[in-house]
Amino acid sequence: MTAMMAWPRKDGRKGIRNVVLVAYLVECAHHVCKQIARPFPDGDVQVVGFSGCFPSDYGQDMMAALCTHPNVGAVQLVSLGCENFKKGQLAEAIRASGRPVNVITIQDVGGTGAAIKAGRDWVQQTQSEIMALPKVEMEVSELVIGTICGGSDATSGITGNPAAGVAFDMLVQEGATCIFEETGELIGCEHVMADRAANADLRPAIIASVDKAAKYYAAMGYGSFSNGNATGGLSTIEEKSLGAYAKSGQSKIAGILRPAQTAPSGGLYLLDVVPDGPPKYGYPNINDTAEIIELISCGAHAVIFVTGRGSVVGSAISPVLKVCANPETYTRMSGDMDVNAGRVLEGGATLQDVGTEIVERLVSLGQGQKTASEDLGHAEFVLTYKSAAPKEPGCHPN
């Protein structure tokens, strides 16, 4: 397999992208950020941010993790000036990571027009500098890959999700880090997952994480099941859970992560995205983009996205590789898809074939190739309020 080439970071990680982030620290600065990024349409300059003005440890931790992600080369922070976000703390974390960072405060520089000009000037100069930096070789063992499913139908659990699981097993065997999540869509599978725990302490923690999700959704009065799932042939959350579970493959589960945490070593990890305590922050994941961003916050270089009905979203920071489970959907929406797992239903490929293709496509992303969503300009981003996650969930292997 041809080696990947990546940008080295101060903390030892490597990035398969070298994005300049333009980050708003309150919704009032969002427009300015969009205008700063507007002259740079090639995808190497992307807008992210936290919209809330009320303090949020979760938002602070997530922005710190995202702004120091291995795929990020530099960050332009944009503040209105009166929000509660700790912009100095975030800027220092970025600076300590070895990345160029600039802070613009709209109220101090003279308003919208002045802020846009200052931001564009800095981004243009900094982008030229970071793209000229030399790249180094990167091994498959250094990859961090996340997986989710969205727009699921009855084919998702038969083709796309198990093929993603095959890819995960192959990657874990190579020493890579693989992260799956959606505990709200793993209800009923918790004891099966617990049997795959790498150590005894992890077993009850896996069960507890899914039980917490079930109670949270019950309190909200609505689970992670959409009208589109039913129209696509799924009957219950349990049936949907079986498909979601298949994405994890068969490897031992090495630990549980929380958003903005990075895994201590290679292996398979479960990402627990449901807040602790009573449900005071709304639904844990209001859409697929929010889930993708939390996977990326854990360092995912790319995300495998399995869809049956057909999803079009990509993401800021990391490429999203679309695996289409339904052959009819692939025919209709091939321009948005990267891998046709529906070939399994038609007898044109095995799950092993598709899993191998997924791994090959992920490696190609580190060789300069782009996903369909990148080519189409998708760079969706959602970050909402959520309770702060503990720094260590206590489930890592010794």
mmCIF file of C-alpha atoms in Angstrom:
data_model
loop_
_atom_site.group_PDB
_atom_site.id
_atom_site.type_symbol
_atom_site.label_atom_id
_atom_site.label_comp_id
_atom_site.label_asym_id
_atom_site.label_seq_id
_atom_site.Cartn_x
_atom_site.Cartn_y
_atom_site.Cartn_z
ATOM 1 C CA MET A 1 0.000 0.000 0.000
ATOM 2 C CA THR A 2 1.450 3.365 -1.068
ATOM 3 C CA ALA A 3 2.477 5.539 1.862
ATOM 4 C CA MET A 4 0.439 8.598 2.737
ATOM 5 C CA MET A 5 1.969 12.060 2.946
ATOM 6 C CA ALA A 6 0.906 14.363 5.752
ATOM 7 C CA TRP A 7 1.711 17.568 7.612
ATOM 8 C CA PRO A 8 3.564 16.928 10.909
ATOM 9 C CA ARG A 9 2.306 18.626 14.074
ATOM 10 C CA LYS A 10 4.153 19.611 17.223
ATOM 11 C CA ASP A 11 2.347 16.975 19.343
ATOM 12 C CA GLY A 12 3.534 14.132 17.078
ATOM 13 C CA ARG A 13 0.282 13.698 15.192
ATOM 14 C CA LYS A 14 0.035 14.237 11.441
ATOM 15 C CA GLY A 15 -2.678 15.813 9.314
ATOM 16 C CA ILE A 16 -3.986 14.627 5.956
ATOM 17 C CA ARG A 17 -5.401 18.132 5.429
ATOM 18 C CA ASN A 18 -3.896 21.547 6.219
ATOM 19 C CA VAL A 19 -6.965 23.690 6.788
ATOM 20 C CA VAL A 20 -7.066 27.295 7.944
ATOM 21 C CA LEU A 21 -10.004 27.635 10.326
ATOM 22 C CA VAL A 22 -11.914 30.895 10.646
ATOM 23 C CA ALA A 23 -13.654 30.476 13.990
ATOM 24 C CA TYR A 24 -16.426 32.599 15.480
ATOM 25 C CA LEU A 25 -16.630 32.653 19.270
ATOM 26 C CA VAL A 26 -20.233 33.853 19.394
ATOM 27 C CA GLU A 27 -23.013 33.907 16.781
ATOM 28 C CA CYS A 28 -22.624 37.686 16.441
ATOM 29 C CA ALA A 29 -19.251 37.060 14.737
ATOM 30 C CA HIS A 30 -20.529 34.342 12.369
ATOM 31 C CA HIS A 31 -21.237 36.668 9.433
ATOM 32 C CA VAL A 32 -17.789 38.224 9.631
ATOM 33 C CA CYS A 33 -16.202 34.761 9.558
ATOM 34 C CA LYS A 34 -18.212 33.740 6.498
ATOM 35 C CA GLN A 35 -17.112 36.893 4.698
ATOM 36 C CA ILE A 36 -13.464 36.358 5.661
ATOM 37 C CA ALA A 37 -13.567 32.848 4.157
ATOM 38 C CA ARG A 38 -15.555 33.822 1.061
ATOM 39 C CA PRO A 39 -12.570 34.573 -1.238
ATOM 40 C CA PHE A 40 -11.086 31.145 -0.479
ATOM 41 C CA PRO A 41 -13.550 28.640 -2.011
ATOM 42 C CA ASP A 42 -11.187 25.701 -2.479
ATOM 43 C CA GLY A 43 -11.931 24.084 0.887
ATOM 44 C CA ASP A 44 -8.618 24.929 2.536
ATOM 45 C CA VAL A 45 -10.281 27.738 4.519
ATOM 46 C CA GLN A 46 -13.307 26.683 6.564
ATOM 47 C CA VAL A 47 -15.686 28.342 9.020
ATOM 48 C CA VAL A 48 -16.397 26.778 12.423
ATOM 49 C CA GLY A 49 -17.494 28.186 15.737
ATOM 50 C CA PHE A 50 -19.554 28.202 18.906
ATOM 51 C CA SER A 51 -22.680 30.323 18.692
ATOM 52 C CA GLY A 52 -23.645 30.591 22.342
ATOM 53 C CA CYS A 53 -22.900 33.629 24.491
ATOM 54 C CA PHE A 54 -23.580 31.810 27.767
ATOM 55 C CA PRO A 55 -20.437 30.109 29.226
ATOM 56 C CA SER A 56 -19.921 26.462 28.235
ATOM 57 C CA ASP A 57 -17.072 24.210 29.299
ATOM 58 C CA TYR A 58 -18.162 21.752 26.618
ATOM 59 C CA GLY A 59 -18.020 24.436 23.917
ATOM 60 C CA GLN A 60 -14.628 25.611 25.162
ATOM 61 C CA ASP A 61 -13.193 22.078 25.202
ATOM 62 C CA MET A 62 -14.643 21.233 21.792
ATOM 63 C CA MET A 63 -13.251 24.367 20.161
ATOM 64 C CA ALA A 64 -9.828 23.729 21.690
ATOM 65 C CA ALA A 65 -9.830 20.156 20.365
ATOM 66 C CA LEU A 66 -11.027 21.203 16.911
ATOM 67 C CA CYS A 67 -8.639 24.136 16.551
ATOM 68 C CA THR A 68 -5.684 21.877 17.418
ATOM 69 C CA HIS A 69 -6.887 18.966 15.272
ATOM 70 C CA PRO A 70 -4.120 17.369 13.164
ATOM 71 C CA ASN A 71 -5.908 18.434 9.944
ATOM 72 C CA VAL A 72 -5.761 22.100 11.017
ATOM 73 C CA GLY A 73 -2.744 24.215 10.106
ATOM 74 C CA ALA A 74 -3.728 27.675 11.383
ATOM 75 C CA VAL A 75 -6.642 29.454 13.063
ATOM 76 C CA GLN A 76 -8.190 32.899 12.705
ATOM 77 C CA LEU A 77 -10.342 33.556 15.795
ATOM 78 C CA VAL A 78 -13.099 36.169 15.543
ATOM 79 C CA SER A 79 -14.675 37.636 18.678
ATOM 80 C CA LEU A 80 -17.374 40.276 18.970
ATOM 81 C CA GLY A 81 -15.819 41.447 22.221
ATOM 82 C CA CYS A 82 -18.478 41.085 24.888
ATOM 83 C CA GLU A 83 -19.173 37.323 24.787
ATOM 84 C CA ASN A 84 -18.266 34.970 27.629
ATOM 85 C CA PHE A 85 -16.052 32.689 25.525
ATOM 86 C CA LYS A 86 -12.479 32.561 26.879
ATOM 87 C CA LYS A 87 -10.757 33.628 23.671
ATOM 88 C CA GLY A 88 -7.381 34.215 25.308
ATOM 89 C CA GLN A 89 -7.359 30.697 26.726
ATOM 90 C CA LEU A 90 -8.247 29.228 23.323
ATOM 91 C CA ALA A 91 -5.635 31.333 21.528
ATOM 92 C CA GLU A 92 -2.947 30.210 23.954
ATOM 93 C CA ALA A 93 -3.870 26.532 23.463
ATOM 94 C CA ILE A 94 -3.577 26.965 19.694
ATOM 95 C CA ARG A 95 -0.303 28.837 20.014
ATOM 96 C CA ALA A 96 1.119 26.154 22.329
ATOM 97 C CA SER A 97 0.268 23.554 19.691
ATOM 98 C CA GLY A 98 2.670 25.248 17.270
ATOM 99 C CA ARG A 99 -0.001 26.646 14.953
ATOM 100 C CA PRO A 100 -0.245 30.250 13.801
ATOM 101 C CA VAL A 101 -3.231 31.977 15.441
ATOM 102 C CA ASN A 102 -4.680 35.465 15.129
ATOM 103 C CA VAL A 103 -7.460 37.054 17.190
ATOM 104 C CA ILE A 104 -9.755 39.747 15.800
ATOM 105 C CA THR A 105 -12.175 41.527 18.118
ATOM 106 C CA ILE A 106 -14.835 43.231 16.006
ATOM 107 C CA GLN A 107 -15.643 45.910 18.577
ATOM 108 C CA ASP A 108 -11.955 46.863 18.860
ATOM 109 C CA VAL A 109 -10.920 46.950 15.183
ATOM 110 C CA GLY A 110 -13.766 49.222 14.085
ATOM 111 C CA GLY A 111 -16.643 46.985 13.074
ATOM 112 C CA THR A 112 -17.605 44.541 10.353
ATOM 113 C CA GLY A 113 -15.710 45.954 7.376
ATOM 114 C CA ALA A 114 -12.429 46.405 9.207
ATOM 115 C CA ALA A 115 -12.670 42.932 10.767
ATOM 116 C CA ILE A 116 -13.300 41.280 7.395
ATOM 117 C CA LYS A 117 -10.335 43.028 5.778
ATOM 118 C CA ALA A 118 -7.978 42.194 8.647
ATOM 119 C CA GLY A 119 -9.102 38.568 8.637
ATOM 120 C CA ARG A 120 -8.734 38.114 4.883
ATOM 121 C CA ASP A 121 -5.261 39.667 4.886
ATOM 122 C CA TRP A 122 -4.094 37.354 7.675
ATOM 123 C CA VAL A 123 -5.653 34.230 6.148
ATOM 124 C CA GLN A 124 -4.154 34.893 2.725
ATOM 125 C CA GLN A 125 -0.658 35.387 4.118
ATOM 126 C CA THR A 126 -0.844 32.496 6.580
ATOM 127 C CA GLN A 127 -2.343 30.033 4.101
ATOM 128 C CA SER A 128 0.588 30.603 1.737
ATOM 129 C CA GLU A 129 3.022 29.974 4.570
ATOM 130 C CA ILE A 130 1.499 26.759 5.918
ATOM 131 C CA MET A 131 0.910 25.204 2.479
ATOM 132 C CA ALA A 132 4.620 25.642 1.735
ATOM 133 C CA LEU A 133 5.582 23.525 4.753
ATOM 134 C CA PRO A 134 7.105 20.125 3.903
ATOM 135 C CA LYS A 135 5.087 16.948 4.351
ATOM 136 C CA VAL A 136 6.271 13.635 5.805
ATOM 137 C CA GLU A 137 5.287 10.004 5.333
ATOM 138 C CA MET A 138 2.359 8.700 7.382
ATOM 139 C CA GLU A 139 1.544 5.075 8.129
ATOM 140 C CA VAL A 140 -1.914 3.504 8.324
ATOM 141 C CA SER A 141 -1.247 2.853 12.019
ATOM 142 C CA GLU A 142 -1.289 6.625 12.596
ATOM 143 C CA LEU A 143 -4.803 7.084 11.232
ATOM 144 C CA VAL A 144 -7.766 7.919 13.446
ATOM 145 C CA ILE A 145 -11.063 7.061 11.731
ATOM 146 C CA GLY A 146 -14.635 7.592 12.929
ATOM 147 C CA THR A 147 -17.849 6.065 11.644
ATOM 148 C CA ILE A 148 -21.526 6.960 11.777
ATOM 149 C CA CYS A 149 -24.656 6.116 9.796
ATOM 150 C CA GLY A 150 -27.401 8.478 8.725
ATOM 151 C CA GLY A 151 -30.389 8.357 6.443
ATOM 152 C CA SER A 152 -30.494 4.657 7.280
ATOM 153 C CA ASP A 153 -32.834 2.164 5.639
ATOM 154 C CA ALA A 154 -33.292 -1.606 5.605
ATOM 155 C CA THR A 155 -30.157 -2.076 3.476
ATOM 156 C CA SER A 156 -27.844 -0.195 5.859
ATOM 157 C CA GLY A 157 -27.447 -3.080 8.291
ATOM 158 C CA ILE A 158 -26.997 -5.612 5.488
ATOM 159 C CA THR A 159 -24.346 -3.975 3.300
ATOM 160 C CA GLY A 160 -22.897 -0.594 4.272
ATOM 161 C CA ASN A 161 -22.632 -0.924 8.044
ATOM 162 C CA PRO A 162 -21.100 -4.413 8.135
ATOM 163 C CA ALA A 163 -18.708 -3.379 5.343
ATOM 164 C CA ALA A 164 -17.622 -0.437 7.505
ATOM 165 C CA GLY A 165 -17.123 -2.964 10.318
ATOM 166 C CA VAL A 166 -14.863 -5.029 8.056
ATOM 167 C CA ALA A 167 -12.864 -1.874 7.302
ATOM 168 C CA PHE A 168 -12.579 -1.117 11.026
ATOM 169 C CA ASP A 169 -11.258 -4.612 11.738
ATOM 170 C CA MET A 170 -8.644 -4.216 9.013
ATOM 171 C CA LEU A 171 -7.583 -0.815 10.329
ATOM 172 C CA VAL A 172 -7.406 -1.962 13.958
ATOM 173 C CA GLN A 173 -5.229 -4.884 12.883
ATOM 174 C CA GLU A 174 -2.838 -2.343 11.332
ATOM 175 C CA GLY A 175 -2.685 -0.418 14.631
ATOM 176 C CA ALA A 176 -5.009 2.449 13.678
ATOM 177 C CA THR A 177 -7.531 4.072 16.028
ATOM 178 C CA CYS A 178 -11.194 3.528 15.141
ATOM 179 C CA ILE A 179 -14.116 5.242 16.877
ATOM 180 C CA PHE A 180 -17.815 4.363 16.683
ATOM 181 C CA GLU A 181 -20.650 6.066 18.561
ATOM 182 C CA GLU A 182 -24.414 6.592 18.633
ATOM 183 C CA THR A 183 -25.110 4.898 21.975
ATOM 184 C CA GLY A 184 -28.722 6.002 21.443
ATOM 185 C CA GLU A 185 -28.759 3.701 18.411
ATOM 186 C CA LEU A 186 -27.068 0.783 20.140
ATOM 187 C CA ILE A 187 -29.930 0.072 22.538
ATOM 188 C CA GLY A 188 -30.313 -3.679 22.934
ATOM 189 C CA CYS A 189 -26.724 -4.359 21.835
ATOM 190 C CA GLU A 190 -25.012 -3.289 25.042
ATOM 191 C CA HIS A 191 -24.461 -6.806 26.449
ATOM 192 C CA VAL A 192 -23.081 -8.041 23.131
ATOM 193 C CA MET A 193 -20.674 -5.089 23.093
ATOM 194 C CA ALA A 194 -19.744 -5.715 26.722
ATOM 195 C CA ASP A 195 -18.616 -9.223 25.774
ATOM 196 C CA ARG A 196 -16.052 -7.566 23.497
ATOM 197 C CA ALA A 197 -14.558 -5.396 26.250
ATOM 198 C CA ALA A 198 -10.772 -5.505 26.367
ATOM 199 C CA ASN A 199 -10.756 -5.480 30.187
ATOM 200 C CA ALA A 200 -13.125 -6.288 33.036
ATOM 201 C CA ASP A 201 -13.606 -2.671 34.177
ATOM 202 C CA LEU A 202 -14.836 -1.668 30.743
ATOM 203 C CA ARG A 203 -17.688 -4.181 30.583
ATOM 204 C CA PRO A 204 -20.084 -2.479 33.057
ATOM 205 C CA ALA A 205 -19.121 0.937 31.662
ATOM 206 C CA ILE A 206 -20.273 -0.069 28.162
ATOM 207 C CA ILE A 207 -23.604 -1.299 29.515
ATOM 208 C CA ALA A 208 -24.022 1.871 31.590
ATOM 209 C CA SER A 209 -23.334 4.159 28.614
ATOM 210 C CA VAL A 210 -26.110 2.591 26.527
ATOM 211 C CA ASP A 211 -28.487 2.444 29.520
ATOM 212 C CA LYS A 212 -27.868 6.156 30.091
ATOM 213 C CA ALA A 213 -28.752 6.875 26.459
ATOM 214 C CA ALA A 214 -31.965 4.854 26.686
ATOM 215 C CA LYS A 215 -33.059 6.733 29.824
ATOM 216 C CA TYR A 216 -32.131 10.098 28.307
ATOM 217 C CA TYR A 217 -34.193 9.514 25.180
ATOM 218 C CA ALA A 218 -37.089 8.130 27.230
ATOM 219 C CA ALA A 219 -37.110 11.298 29.303
ATOM 220 C CA MET A 220 -37.134 13.375 26.103
ATOM 221 C CA GLY A 221 -40.059 11.338 24.815
ATOM 222 C CA TYR A 222 -38.452 10.563 21.476
ATOM 223 C CA GLY A 223 -35.695 8.199 20.367
ATOM 224 C CA SER A 224 -33.184 8.243 17.560
ATOM 225 C CA PHE A 225 -35.612 7.014 14.920
ATOM 226 C CA SER A 226 -36.915 9.096 12.017
ATOM 227 C CA ASN A 227 -39.792 8.921 9.581
ATOM 228 C CA GLY A 228 -37.226 8.279 6.885
ATOM 229 C CA ASN A 229 -35.974 5.191 8.719
ATOM 230 C CA ALA A 230 -39.488 3.754 8.759
ATOM 231 C CA THR A 231 -40.135 4.625 5.117
ATOM 232 C CA GLY A 232 -36.871 2.898 4.291
ATOM 233 C CA GLY A 233 -38.032 -0.357 5.845
ATOM 234 C CA LEU A 234 -36.762 -0.225 9.429
ATOM 235 C CA SER A 235 -39.405 -1.162 11.984
ATOM 236 C CA THR A 236 -37.977 -0.407 15.453
ATOM 237 C CA ILE A 237 -35.007 1.177 17.227
ATOM 238 C CA GLU A 238 -33.834 -2.358 18.032
ATOM 239 C CA GLU A 239 -33.678 -3.235 14.336
ATOM 240 C CA LYS A 240 -31.889 0.021 13.614
ATOM 241 C CA SER A 241 -29.497 -0.712 16.484
ATOM 242 C CA LEU A 242 -28.441 -4.009 14.923
ATOM 243 C CA GLY A 243 -27.347 -2.167 11.816
ATOM 244 C CA ALA A 244 -25.608 0.580 13.762
ATOM 245 C CA TYR A 245 -23.784 -2.034 15.838
ATOM 246 C CA ALA A 246 -22.444 -3.714 12.690
ATOM 247 C CA LYS A 247 -20.262 -0.662 11.971
ATOM 248 C CA SER A 248 -18.076 -1.524 14.945
ATOM 249 C CA GLY A 249 -16.763 -4.746 13.399
ATOM 250 C CA GLN A 250 -15.569 -7.583 15.615
ATOM 251 C CA SER A 251 -12.418 -6.235 17.297
ATOM 252 C CA LYS A 252 -12.077 -5.921 21.057
ATOM 253 C CA ILE A 253 -13.315 -2.594 22.427
ATOM 254 C CA ALA A 254 -10.328 -0.872 24.017
ATOM 255 C CA GLY A 255 -12.101 1.957 25.815
ATOM 256 C CA ILE A 256 -14.784 4.623 25.991
ATOM 257 C CA LEU A 257 -14.112 8.195 24.880
ATOM 258 C CA ARG A 258 -15.994 11.429 25.459
ATOM 259 C CA PRO A 259 -16.127 14.314 22.950
ATOM 260 C CA ALA A 260 -12.828 16.228 22.699
ATOM 261 C CA GLN A 261 -10.851 13.279 24.103
ATOM 262 C CA THR A 262 -8.177 11.486 22.127
ATOM 263 C CA ALA A 263 -7.496 7.777 22.445
ATOM 264 C CA PRO A 264 -4.334 6.849 24.367
ATOM 265 C CA SER A 265 -3.368 4.214 21.794
ATOM 266 C CA GLY A 266 -4.602 2.415 18.702
ATOM 267 C CA GLY A 267 -7.631 0.150 18.824
ATOM 268 C CA LEU A 268 -11.429 0.324 18.779
ATOM 269 C CA TYR A 269 -13.227 2.887 20.956
ATOM 270 C CA LEU A 270 -16.854 3.685 21.761
ATOM 271 C CA LEU A 271 -17.685 7.401 21.856
ATOM 272 C CA ASP A 272 -20.225 8.288 24.539
ATOM 273 C CA VAL A 273 -21.967 11.474 23.402
ATOM 274 C CA VAL A 274 -24.881 11.533 25.849
ATOM 275 C CA PRO A 275 -24.604 14.054 28.715
ATOM 276 C CA ASP A 276 -24.661 12.812 32.286
ATOM 277 C CA GLY A 277 -27.497 13.797 34.576
ATOM 278 C CA PRO A 278 -31.015 14.956 33.671
ATOM 279 C CA PRO A 279 -31.826 15.841 30.046
ATOM 280 C CA LYS A 280 -31.478 19.603 30.228
ATOM 281 C CA TYR A 281 -29.595 20.142 26.956
ATOM 282 C CA GLY A 282 -32.101 18.698 24.486
ATOM 283 C CA TYR A 283 -31.333 15.757 22.238
ATOM 284 C CA PRO A 284 -27.728 14.521 22.490
ATOM 285 C CA ASN A 285 -27.204 14.667 18.705
ATOM 286 C CA ILE A 286 -29.665 16.818 16.838
ATOM 287 C CA ASN A 287 -28.327 15.837 13.414
ATOM 288 C CA ASP A 288 -25.615 13.845 11.670
ATOM 289 C CA THR A 289 -23.317 16.865 11.399
ATOM 290 C CA ALA A 290 -23.171 17.218 15.196
ATOM 291 C CA GLU A 291 -22.169 13.555 15.494
ATOM 292 C CA ILE A 292 -19.464 13.921 12.864
ATOM 293 C CA ILE A 293 -18.006 16.947 14.628
ATOM 294 C CA GLU A 294 -17.747 15.056 17.927
ATOM 295 C CA LEU A 295 -15.894 12.235 16.174
ATOM 296 C CA ILE A 296 -13.570 14.805 14.624
ATOM 297 C CA SER A 297 -13.019 16.393 18.052
ATOM 298 C CA CYS A 298 -11.477 13.068 19.095
ATOM 299 C CA GLY A 299 -8.895 13.437 16.329
ATOM 300 C CA ALA A 300 -10.573 11.596 13.452
ATOM 301 C CA HIS A 301 -8.676 12.279 10.230
ATOM 302 C CA ALA A 302 -11.719 11.114 8.267
ATOM 303 C CA VAL A 303 -15.202 9.759 8.942
ATOM 304 C CA ILE A 304 -16.933 6.816 7.258
ATOM 305 C CA PHE A 305 -20.585 7.762 6.732
ATOM 306 C CA VAL A 306 -22.930 4.898 5.833
ATOM 307 C CA THR A 307 -26.273 5.892 4.293
ATOM 308 C CA GLY A 308 -29.143 3.974 2.748
ATOM 309 C CA ARG A 309 -31.646 6.712 1.934
ATOM 310 C CA GLY A 310 -28.888 9.060 0.805
ATOM 311 C CA SER A 311 -27.161 11.807 2.798
ATOM 312 C CA VAL A 312 -25.302 14.689 1.194
ATOM 313 C CA VAL A 313 -23.491 16.263 4.175
ATOM 314 C CA GLY A 314 -19.763 16.506 4.556
ATOM 315 C CA SER A 315 -17.948 18.314 7.328
ATOM 316 C CA ALA A 316 -15.462 20.981 8.176
ATOM 317 C CA ILE A 317 -11.913 19.892 9.117
ATOM 318 C CA SER A 318 -12.008 16.194 8.110
ATOM 319 C CA PRO A 319 -13.191 14.413 4.940
ATOM 320 C CA VAL A 320 -16.422 12.409 5.094
ATOM 321 C CA LEU A 321 -16.346 9.205 3.017
ATOM 322 C CA LYS A 322 -19.854 8.238 1.904
ATOM 323 C CA VAL A 323 -20.633 4.522 1.780
ATOM 324 C CA CYS A 324 -23.994 3.948 0.088
ATOM 325 C CA ALA A 325 -25.805 0.825 1.286
ATOM 326 C CA ASN A 326 -28.665 0.859 -1.205
ATOM 327 C CA PRO A 327 -27.875 0.221 -4.905
ATOM 328 C CA GLU A 328 -30.915 2.198 -6.048
ATOM 329 C CA THR A 329 -29.842 5.197 -3.992
ATOM 330 C CA TYR A 330 -26.326 4.928 -5.395
ATOM 331 C CA THR A 331 -27.662 5.000 -8.954
ATOM 332 C CA ARG A 332 -29.796 8.043 -8.170
ATOM 333 C CA MET A 333 -27.179 9.956 -6.092
ATOM 334 C CA SER A 334 -23.829 8.636 -7.299
ATOM 335 C CA GLY A 335 -22.364 12.143 -7.419
ATOM 336 C CA ASP A 336 -22.595 12.367 -3.625
ATOM 337 C CA MET A 337 -21.268 8.866 -2.904
ATOM 338 C CA ASP A 338 -17.775 7.387 -2.695
ATOM 339 C CA VAL A 339 -18.356 3.645 -2.244
ATOM 340 C CA ASN A 340 -21.224 1.524 -3.562
ATOM 341 C CA ALA A 341 -21.842 -1.089 -0.873
ATOM 342 C CA GLY A 342 -25.141 -1.908 -2.609
ATOM 343 C CA ARG A 343 -23.130 -4.161 -4.918
ATOM 344 C CA VAL A 344 -23.335 -6.758 -2.138
ATOM 345 C CA LEU A 345 -27.118 -6.984 -2.590
ATOM 346 C CA GLU A 346 -26.725 -7.373 -6.338
ATOM 347 C CA GLY A 347 -24.089 -10.098 -6.038
ATOM 348 C CA GLY A 348 -21.337 -7.921 -7.488
ATOM 349 C CA ALA A 349 -19.135 -7.832 -4.381
ATOM 350 C CA THR A 350 -18.669 -9.337 -0.926
ATOM 351 C CA LEU A 351 -18.556 -7.463 2.370
ATOM 352 C CA GLN A 352 -14.817 -8.103 2.409
ATOM 353 C CA ASP A 353 -14.489 -6.521 -1.041
ATOM 354 C CA VAL A 354 -16.333 -3.385 0.044
ATOM 355 C CA GLY A 355 -14.487 -3.198 3.371
ATOM 356 C CA THR A 356 -11.182 -3.376 1.525
ATOM 357 C CA GLU A 357 -12.324 -0.649 -0.860
ATOM 358 C CA ILE A 358 -13.248 1.573 2.088
ATOM 359 C CA VAL A 359 -9.764 1.189 3.570
ATOM 360 C CA GLU A 360 -8.151 1.892 0.199
ATOM 361 C CA ARG A 361 -10.258 5.014 -0.249
ATOM 362 C CA LEU A 362 -9.343 6.236 3.259
ATOM 363 C CA VAL A 363 -5.641 5.782 2.496
ATOM 364 C CA SER A 364 -6.103 7.642 -0.801
ATOM 365 C CA LEU A 365 -7.273 10.672 1.187
ATOM 366 C CA GLY A 366 -3.755 10.860 2.590
ATOM 367 C CA GLN A 367 -2.388 10.707 -0.947
ATOM 368 C CA GLY A 368 -4.163 13.806 -2.198
ATOM 369 C CA GLN A 369 -7.524 12.385 -3.241
ATOM 370 C CA LYS A 370 -10.765 14.062 -2.146
ATOM 371 C CA THR A 371 -14.170 12.692 -1.208
ATOM 372 C CA ALA A 372 -17.316 13.469 -3.167
ATOM 373 C CA SER A 373 -18.521 15.798 -0.414
ATOM 374 C CA GLU A 374 -15.230 17.713 -0.520
ATOM 375 C CA ASP A 375 -15.437 18.086 -4.300
ATOM 376 C CA LEU A 376 -18.991 19.398 -3.920
ATOM 377 C CA GLY A 377 -17.917 21.974 -1.338
ATOM 378 C CA HIS A 378 -19.644 20.462 1.703
ATOM 379 C CA ALA A 379 -18.156 21.714 4.966
ATOM 380 C CA GLU A 380 -21.081 21.526 7.412
ATOM 381 C CA PHE A 381 -20.536 22.373 11.068
ATOM 382 C CA VAL A 382 -22.810 22.233 14.132
ATOM 383 C CA LEU A 383 -21.777 22.789 17.754
ATOM 384 C CA THR A 384 -24.443 23.299 20.400
ATOM 385 C CA TYR A 385 -24.628 23.396 24.187
ATOM 386 C CA LYS A 386 -24.044 20.181 26.093
ATOM 387 C CA SER A 387 -22.869 19.312 29.600
ATOM 388 C CA ALA A 388 -19.122 19.214 30.104
ATOM 389 C CA ALA A 389 -17.565 15.796 29.755
ATOM 390 C CA PRO A 390 -15.118 14.487 32.351
ATOM 391 C CA LYS A 391 -11.506 14.530 31.208
ATOM 392 C CA GLU A 392 -11.099 10.825 31.906
ATOM 393 C CA PRO A 393 -14.065 8.437 31.842
ATOM 394 C CA GLY A 394 -11.975 5.768 33.599
ATOM 395 C CA CYS A 395 -12.412 3.193 30.895
ATOM 396 C CA HIS A 396 -9.069 3.241 29.149
ATOM 397 C CA PRO A 397 -6.941 0.088 29.223
ATOM 398 C CA ASN A 398 -4.099 -0.035 31.698
#
